[in-house]
PDB file of C-alpha atoms in Angstrom:
ATOM      1  CA  MET A   1     -36.154  -2.207 123.988  1.00  0.00           C
ATOM      2  CA  ILE A   2     -35.813  -1.204 120.339  1.00  0.00           C
ATOM      3  CA  ASN A   3     -35.463  -4.031 117.865  1.00  0.00           C
ATOM      4  CA  ARG A   4     -32.484  -3.495 115.616  1.00  0.00           C
ATOM      5  CA  ALA A   5     -33.250  -6.198 113.200  1.00  0.00           C
ATOM      6  CA  PRO A   6     -31.306  -6.179 109.923  1.00  0.00           C
ATOM      7  CA  LYS A   7     -33.068  -4.625 106.845  1.00  0.00           C
ATOM      8  CA  THR A   8     -31.660  -7.211 104.458  1.00  0.00           C
ATOM      9  CA  ILE A   9     -31.815 -11.018 104.899  1.00  0.00           C
ATOM     10  CA  THR A  10     -29.086 -13.107 103.346  1.00  0.00           C
ATOM     11  CA  ASN A  11     -29.400 -16.723 102.186  1.00  0.00           C
ATOM     12  CA  PRO A  12     -26.191 -18.564 103.034  1.00  0.00           C
ATOM     13  CA  LEU A  13     -27.033 -21.560 100.698  1.00  0.00           C
ATOM     14  CA  ALA A  14     -27.596 -19.228  97.844  1.00  0.00           C
ATOM     15  CA  GLU A  15     -24.273 -17.579  98.478  1.00  0.00           C
ATOM     16  CA  LEU A  16     -22.566 -20.933  98.595  1.00  0.00           C
ATOM     17  CA  ALA A  17     -24.186 -21.941  95.247  1.00  0.00           C
ATOM     18  CA  GLN A  18     -23.119 -18.630  93.652  1.00  0.00           C
ATOM     19  CA  ASN A  19     -19.519 -18.935  94.927  1.00  0.00           C
ATOM     20  CA  ALA A  20     -19.273 -22.473  93.718  1.00  0.00           C
ATOM     21  CA  LEU A  21     -20.624 -21.477  90.216  1.00  0.00           C
ATOM     22  CA  PHE A  22     -18.008 -18.637  90.016  1.00  0.00           C
ATOM     23  CA  VAL A  23     -15.185 -20.979  90.942  1.00  0.00           C
ATOM     24  CA  LEU A  24     -16.526 -23.669  88.447  1.00  0.00           C
ATOM     25  CA  GLY A  25     -16.588 -20.885  85.643  1.00  0.00           C
ATOM     26  CA  ALA A  26     -13.142 -19.842  86.406  1.00  0.00           C
ATOM     27  CA  ILE A  27     -11.895 -23.415  86.178  1.00  0.00           C
ATOM     28  CA  ILE A  28     -13.636 -23.934  82.920  1.00  0.00           C
ATOM     29  CA  ALA A  29     -12.201 -20.635  81.634  1.00  0.00           C
ATOM     30  CA  LEU A  30      -8.708 -21.952  82.463  1.00  0.00           C
ATOM     31  CA  ALA A  31      -9.581 -25.112  80.510  1.00  0.00           C
ATOM     32  CA  ALA A  32     -10.588 -22.942  77.558  1.00  0.00           C
ATOM     33  CA  LEU A  33      -7.272 -21.026  77.774  1.00  0.00           C
ATOM     34  CA  GLY A  34      -5.469 -24.386  77.725  1.00  0.00           C
ATOM     35  CA  ALA A  35      -7.502 -25.558  74.709  1.00  0.00           C
ATOM     36  CA  PHE A  36      -6.706 -22.246  72.858  1.00  0.00           C
ATOM     37  CA  SER A  37      -2.920 -22.563  73.579  1.00  0.00           C
ATOM     38  CA  ASN A  38      -3.045 -26.087  72.150  1.00  0.00           C
ATOM     39  CA  GLY A  39      -4.915 -25.034  68.945  1.00  0.00           C
ATOM     40  CA  GLU A  40      -8.126 -26.782  69.945  1.00  0.00           C
ATOM     41  CA  TYR A  41     -10.471 -24.078  68.675  1.00  0.00           C
ATOM     42  CA  LEU A  42     -13.665 -26.076  69.046  1.00  0.00           C
ATOM     43  CA  GLY A  43     -12.757 -27.067  72.549  1.00  0.00           C
ATOM     44  CA  MET A  44     -11.887 -23.513  73.389  1.00  0.00           C
ATOM     45  CA  LEU A  45     -15.507 -22.354  72.095  1.00  0.00           C
ATOM     46  CA  ILE A  46     -17.220 -25.093  74.042  1.00  0.00           C
ATOM     47  CA  CYS A  47     -15.416 -24.366  77.388  1.00  0.00           C
ATOM     48  CA  GLY A  48     -15.699 -20.651  76.842  1.00  0.00           C
ATOM     49  CA  GLY A  49     -19.474 -20.946  76.414  1.00  0.00           C
ATOM     50  CA  LEU A  50     -19.824 -23.139  79.443  1.00  0.00           C
ATOM     51  CA  SER A  51     -17.738 -20.685  81.398  1.00  0.00           C
ATOM     52  CA  LEU A  52     -19.862 -17.692  80.440  1.00  0.00           C
ATOM     53  CA  GLY A  53     -23.011 -19.865  81.179  1.00  0.00           C
ATOM     54  CA  ALA A  54     -21.658 -20.639  84.720  1.00  0.00           C
ATOM     55  CA  PHE A  55     -20.924 -16.980  85.303  1.00  0.00           C
ATOM     56  CA  GLN A  56     -24.301 -15.828  84.163  1.00  0.00           C
ATOM     57  CA  TRP A  57     -26.139 -18.567  86.148  1.00  0.00           C
ATOM     58  CA  GLY A  58     -24.210 -17.483  89.204  1.00  0.00           C
ATOM     59  CA  ALA A  59     -24.939 -13.825  88.767  1.00  0.00           C
ATOM     60  CA  SER A  60     -28.712 -14.535  88.379  1.00  0.00           C
ATOM     61  CA  ILE A  61     -28.954 -16.110  91.793  1.00  0.00           C
ATOM     62  CA  LYS A  62     -30.545 -13.756  94.297  1.00  0.00           C
ATOM     63  CA  THR A  63     -28.698 -13.852  97.639  1.00  0.00           C
ATOM     64  CA  ARG A  64     -30.347 -10.937  99.562  1.00  0.00           C
ATOM     65  CA  TRP A  65     -33.886  -9.846 100.286  1.00  0.00           C
ATOM     66  CA  ASN A  66     -35.228  -6.775 101.808  1.00  0.00           C
ATOM     67  CA  ALA A  67     -37.055  -7.495 105.035  1.00  0.00           C
ATOM     68  CA  LYS A  68     -40.693  -6.288 105.078  1.00  0.00           C
ATOM     69  CA  SER A  69     -41.480  -7.073 108.666  1.00  0.00           C
ATOM     70  CA  GLN A  70     -39.988  -9.118 111.462  1.00  0.00           C
ATOM     71  CA  ILE A  71     -41.415 -10.364 114.677  1.00  0.00           C
ATOM     72  CA  THR A  72     -39.261 -10.668 117.759  1.00  0.00           C
ATOM     73  CA  THR A  73     -40.337 -12.800 120.780  1.00  0.00           C
ATOM     74  CA  TYR A  74     -38.938 -12.481 124.132  1.00  0.00           C
ATOM     75  CA  GLU A  75     -39.118 -15.506 126.514  1.00  0.00           C
TER      76      GLU A  75
END
């Protein structure tokens, strides 16, 4: 029997953390938009920077790896 193992391995916890950071970045971006509409420019800059930081941090998380070798055992 031929082993059809996947060539990439995904890390579900890393994907969860990445999705959470993207949602957090979007929420903070909405807060920055609200601060801008109220005339709070310093709050807008702070929230905008935090939002960009959350997006950058989420984008830097590696969620997939290439499989080098896999061992299959049959019982």
